Amino acid sequence: MSAFDYQGYELLSGLVPRDAVQKLRDDLSELTLGKYKGGLRNAEKKYPLIREIAQSAELQRLAESYLTGIASVVRVILFDKTPDNNWRVSWHQDRTVTLSDKVELENWGPWSRKDGVYHVQPPIEVLDNMVSLRLHLDPADQRSGCLRVLPASHNAGLLSAEQIQEYAESHPAEECIADTGDVLVMRPHLVHASSKAKAPSARRIIHIEYSGYQLPAGLNWA
């Protein structure tokens, strides 16, 4: 078992060149999220540069190095913490995927619909063949509310809210301090959280989820 397979995450420093990051920052310079809204779902559908980097050969190859099969983009979210949107997220697992249609599949559920897109919790084997790449457009540290993770927690499977809390109380957390252009790679069901920023300015992250899981015929990632 590799260190990543056991820990469930790793930080790749300086993976995306500064000039490429600056183009994204410039493209997003006028973005204003609604108050109390910390993220923009389906960001690749609204920003061509985000779609371009999410579908780039470089990131696809990177994702495939953590997956079995060909990497497909499942979901893209732009996160930002600002003085108007300074939010915290308690310990949790990312345990849903987005699909083009609602189809009854064994062991898939429950279903929901957000921003016109179907969300569903898949079986654990689907999540085990997924990876999230978090591209930092700004530095992230304790003052800006960086991500905190519970190493190896994904190996415990899908946990209830009570089990997650118990796990968090009995295992040490790690802070994912990152610089501009760094990419944090993680399994979606690694237990993670983030605190409010102590000095909020901007903490923009492009969160891209990839899967190597082969969906049934006629069904696509949304």
Tab-separated table of C-alpha atoms in Angstrom:
chain	number	residue	atom	x	y	z
A	1	MET	CA	0.000	0.000	0.000
A	2	SER	CA	1.397	3.389	-0.997
A	3	ALA	CA	1.635	6.292	1.438
A	4	PHE	CA	-1.241	7.996	-0.380
A	5	ASP	CA	-3.441	4.897	-0.284
A	6	TYR	CA	-2.931	4.693	3.468
A	7	GLN	CA	-3.048	8.400	4.359
A	8	GLY	CA	-5.729	9.335	1.812
A	9	TYR	CA	-4.110	12.620	0.818
A	10	GLU	CA	-0.882	14.316	-0.252
A	11	LEU	CA	0.214	17.824	-1.225
A	12	LEU	CA	1.957	18.416	-4.560
A	13	SER	CA	3.899	21.677	-4.298
A	14	GLY	CA	4.058	24.077	-7.248
A	15	LEU	CA	2.298	21.681	-9.599
A	16	VAL	CA	0.532	24.368	-11.637
A	17	PRO	CA	2.775	27.180	-12.976
A	18	ARG	CA	2.254	30.652	-11.552
A	19	ASP	CA	1.362	32.139	-14.959
A	20	ALA	CA	-1.445	29.604	-15.421
A	21	VAL	CA	-2.729	30.342	-11.921
A	22	GLN	CA	-2.605	34.085	-12.596
A	23	LYS	CA	-4.774	33.659	-15.707
A	24	LEU	CA	-7.369	31.908	-13.568
A	25	ARG	CA	-7.144	34.609	-10.900
A	26	ASP	CA	-7.630	37.307	-13.535
A	27	ASP	CA	-10.621	35.461	-14.997
A	28	LEU	CA	-12.205	35.214	-11.549
A	29	SER	CA	-11.346	38.740	-10.419
A	30	GLU	CA	-14.937	39.970	-10.690
A	31	LEU	CA	-16.548	36.876	-9.196
A	32	THR	CA	-18.884	37.712	-6.341
A	33	LEU	CA	-20.509	34.878	-4.448
A	34	GLY	CA	-23.809	35.561	-2.726
A	35	LYS	CA	-23.623	36.304	0.974
A	36	TYR	CA	-23.275	33.121	3.065
A	37	LYS	CA	-22.459	31.191	-0.117
A	38	GLY	CA	-18.954	29.778	0.023
A	39	GLY	CA	-18.825	27.895	-3.253
A	40	LEU	CA	-19.867	27.893	-6.882
A	41	ARG	CA	-21.071	24.529	-8.179
A	42	ASN	CA	-20.580	23.526	-11.831
A	43	ALA	CA	-17.793	26.098	-12.079
A	44	GLU	CA	-16.463	24.532	-15.277
A	45	LYS	CA	-19.752	25.305	-17.017
A	46	LYS	CA	-19.459	28.995	-16.134
A	47	TYR	CA	-15.744	29.607	-16.635
A	48	PRO	CA	-14.022	28.243	-19.780
A	49	LEU	CA	-10.557	28.460	-18.192
A	50	ILE	CA	-11.696	26.281	-15.292
A	51	ARG	CA	-13.156	23.766	-17.751
A	52	GLU	CA	-9.905	23.843	-19.719
A	53	ILE	CA	-7.729	23.037	-16.726
A	54	ALA	CA	-10.151	20.411	-15.349
A	55	GLN	CA	-10.109	18.606	-18.703
A	56	SER	CA	-6.403	19.153	-19.364
A	57	ALA	CA	-4.244	16.172	-20.241
A	58	GLU	CA	-1.885	17.043	-17.384
A	59	LEU	CA	-4.512	16.871	-14.650
A	60	GLN	CA	-6.203	13.861	-16.230
A	61	ARG	CA	-2.898	11.955	-16.217
A	62	LEU	CA	-2.325	13.014	-12.632
A	63	ALA	CA	-5.780	11.809	-11.598
A	64	GLU	CA	-5.287	8.496	-13.414
A	65	SER	CA	-2.119	7.857	-11.415
A	66	TYR	CA	-4.416	7.519	-8.373
A	67	LEU	CA	-7.240	5.651	-10.140
A	68	THR	CA	-8.041	2.419	-11.917
A	69	GLY	CA	-9.294	3.221	-15.419
A	70	ILE	CA	-9.680	6.392	-17.460
A	71	ALA	CA	-10.293	9.538	-15.414
A	72	SER	CA	-13.547	11.398	-16.025
A	73	VAL	CA	-14.500	14.724	-14.452
A	74	VAL	CA	-17.357	14.194	-11.991
A	75	ARG	CA	-17.772	17.618	-10.414
A	76	VAL	CA	-16.028	21.006	-10.228
A	77	ILE	CA	-16.595	23.510	-7.411
A	78	LEU	CA	-14.956	26.877	-6.855
A	79	PHE	CA	-14.525	27.636	-3.151
A	80	ASP	CA	-13.690	31.039	-1.699
A	81	LYS	CA	-13.457	32.502	1.791
A	82	THR	CA	-13.804	36.271	1.986
A	83	PRO	CA	-14.854	38.798	4.647
A	84	ASP	CA	-18.438	38.475	3.341
A	85	ASN	CA	-18.285	34.682	3.087
A	86	ASN	CA	-16.224	33.515	6.033
A	87	TRP	CA	-17.550	30.046	6.720
A	88	ARG	CA	-16.632	26.900	8.579
A	89	VAL	CA	-17.295	23.282	7.707
A	90	SER	CA	-17.491	20.625	10.412
A	91	TRP	CA	-15.916	17.186	10.077
A	92	HIS	CA	-17.505	15.281	7.197
A	93	GLN	CA	-16.933	13.021	4.202
A	94	ASP	CA	-17.703	13.897	0.577
A	95	ARG	CA	-19.905	10.940	-0.266
A	96	THR	CA	-22.049	11.926	-3.266
A	97	VAL	CA	-21.489	12.117	-7.020
A	98	THR	CA	-23.347	14.005	-9.749
A	99	LEU	CA	-25.119	12.167	-12.565
A	100	SER	CA	-26.868	13.215	-15.767
A	101	ASP	CA	-30.105	11.373	-14.923
A	102	LYS	CA	-31.860	9.688	-12.034
A	103	VAL	CA	-31.784	5.931	-12.570
A	104	GLU	CA	-32.575	3.296	-9.978
A	105	LEU	CA	-29.344	1.415	-9.300
A	106	GLU	CA	-28.754	-1.152	-6.583
A	107	ASN	CA	-26.992	0.333	-3.538
A	108	TRP	CA	-27.090	3.875	-4.996
A	109	GLY	CA	-28.958	6.416	-2.867
A	110	PRO	CA	-30.348	8.567	-1.445
A	111	TRP	CA	-30.865	10.985	-4.327
A	112	SER	CA	-31.182	14.765	-4.301
A	113	ARG	CA	-31.256	17.584	-6.840
A	114	LYS	CA	-29.141	20.733	-6.407
A	115	ASP	CA	-28.810	23.557	-8.939
A	116	GLY	CA	-30.598	21.354	-11.467
A	117	VAL	CA	-28.119	18.473	-11.084
A	118	TYR	CA	-28.796	15.010	-9.641
A	119	HIS	CA	-26.668	14.052	-6.625
A	120	VAL	CA	-26.520	10.515	-5.252
A	121	GLN	CA	-24.483	8.520	-2.764
A	122	PRO	CA	-22.794	5.637	-4.610
A	123	PRO	CA	-21.404	2.387	-3.166
A	124	ILE	CA	-18.057	2.640	-1.380
A	125	GLU	CA	-16.214	1.009	-4.291
A	126	VAL	CA	-17.101	4.013	-6.454
A	127	LEU	CA	-15.650	6.456	-3.917
A	128	ASP	CA	-12.548	4.273	-3.573
A	129	ASN	CA	-11.940	4.859	-7.303
A	130	MET	CA	-12.327	8.640	-7.084
A	131	VAL	CA	-9.850	11.390	-6.328
A	132	SER	CA	-10.256	15.104	-5.606
A	133	LEU	CA	-7.667	17.611	-6.820
A	134	ARG	CA	-7.767	20.947	-4.999
A	135	LEU	CA	-5.853	23.639	-6.907
A	136	HIS	CA	-4.935	26.600	-4.698
A	137	LEU	CA	-5.226	30.005	-6.361
A	138	ASP	CA	-4.238	31.709	-3.104
A	139	PRO	CA	-2.106	30.653	-0.136
A	140	ALA	CA	-3.950	28.614	2.491
A	141	ASP	CA	-2.904	28.428	6.125
A	142	GLN	CA	-4.459	28.586	9.580
A	143	ARG	CA	-5.218	32.301	9.229
A	144	SER	CA	-7.139	31.786	5.984
A	145	GLY	CA	-9.063	28.719	7.147
A	146	CYS	CA	-7.123	25.969	5.398
A	147	LEU	CA	-8.426	22.425	5.097
A	148	ARG	CA	-7.881	20.043	8.000
A	149	VAL	CA	-7.903	16.278	7.496
A	150	LEU	CA	-7.942	13.127	9.593
A	151	PRO	CA	-5.242	10.970	7.963
A	152	ALA	CA	-6.270	7.436	6.948
A	153	SER	CA	-9.898	8.038	7.956
A	154	HIS	CA	-11.148	6.965	4.509
A	155	ASN	CA	-10.007	3.443	5.374
A	156	ALA	CA	-12.788	3.308	7.984
A	157	GLY	CA	-15.424	3.380	5.212
A	158	LEU	CA	-18.549	5.524	5.221
A	159	LEU	CA	-19.254	6.783	8.723
A	160	SER	CA	-22.336	8.176	10.414
A	161	ALA	CA	-22.243	11.696	11.857
A	162	GLU	CA	-21.746	10.223	15.321
A	163	GLN	CA	-18.926	7.953	14.136
A	164	ILE	CA	-17.210	10.876	12.415
A	165	GLN	CA	-17.331	12.900	15.626
A	166	GLU	CA	-15.947	9.979	17.631
A	167	TYR	CA	-13.177	9.480	15.073
A	168	ALA	CA	-12.268	13.182	15.192
A	169	GLU	CA	-12.073	13.098	18.984
A	170	SER	CA	-9.747	10.090	19.021
A	171	HIS	CA	-7.408	10.805	16.076
A	172	PRO	CA	-5.035	13.736	15.466
A	173	ALA	CA	-5.808	16.154	12.641
A	174	GLU	CA	-3.387	17.583	10.094
A	175	GLU	CA	-3.583	21.064	8.578
A	176	CYS	CA	-3.115	21.257	4.814
A	177	ILE	CA	-1.021	24.407	4.475
A	178	ALA	CA	-0.546	25.225	0.798
A	179	ASP	CA	0.858	27.914	-1.468
A	180	THR	CA	-0.398	29.319	-4.761
A	181	GLY	CA	-0.190	26.633	-7.462
A	182	ASP	CA	-0.069	23.735	-5.005
A	183	VAL	CA	-2.498	20.853	-5.520
A	184	LEU	CA	-3.912	18.849	-2.633
A	185	VAL	CA	-4.847	15.332	-3.735
A	186	MET	CA	-7.325	13.434	-1.561
A	187	ARG	CA	-9.887	10.664	-1.507
A	188	PRO	CA	-13.340	12.267	-1.283
A	189	HIS	CA	-14.369	10.240	1.754
A	190	LEU	CA	-11.314	11.217	3.775
A	191	VAL	CA	-12.792	12.981	6.806
A	192	HIS	CA	-12.053	16.698	6.526
A	193	ALA	CA	-13.125	20.103	7.834
A	194	SER	CA	-12.148	23.765	7.773
A	195	SER	CA	-12.405	26.625	10.238
A	196	LYS	CA	-13.410	30.211	9.646
A	197	ALA	CA	-10.558	32.397	8.455
A	198	LYS	CA	-8.970	34.522	11.181
A	199	ALA	CA	-7.914	37.139	8.625
A	200	PRO	CA	-10.205	36.606	5.618
A	201	SER	CA	-9.148	38.098	2.287
A	202	ALA	CA	-9.437	35.465	-0.430
A	203	ARG	CA	-8.863	31.728	-0.279
A	204	ARG	CA	-9.861	30.504	-3.714
A	205	ILE	CA	-9.637	26.810	-4.496
A	206	ILE	CA	-10.722	24.955	-7.614
A	207	HIS	CA	-11.975	21.577	-6.389
A	208	ILE	CA	-12.094	18.944	-9.159
A	209	GLU	CA	-13.355	15.403	-8.615
A	210	TYR	CA	-12.333	12.626	-10.996
A	211	SER	CA	-13.490	9.026	-11.200
A	212	GLY	CA	-12.151	5.939	-12.908
A	213	TYR	CA	-15.418	4.081	-12.313
A	214	GLN	CA	-17.211	2.891	-15.448
A	215	LEU	CA	-20.862	3.958	-15.271
A	216	PRO	CA	-23.633	1.750	-16.706
A	217	ALA	CA	-24.480	2.345	-20.374
A	218	GLY	CA	-26.588	5.443	-20.946
A	219	LEU	CA	-25.542	7.163	-17.728
A	220	ASN	CA	-23.000	9.991	-17.550
A	221	TRP	CA	-21.364	12.141	-14.931
A	222	ALA	CA	-23.220	15.464	-14.822
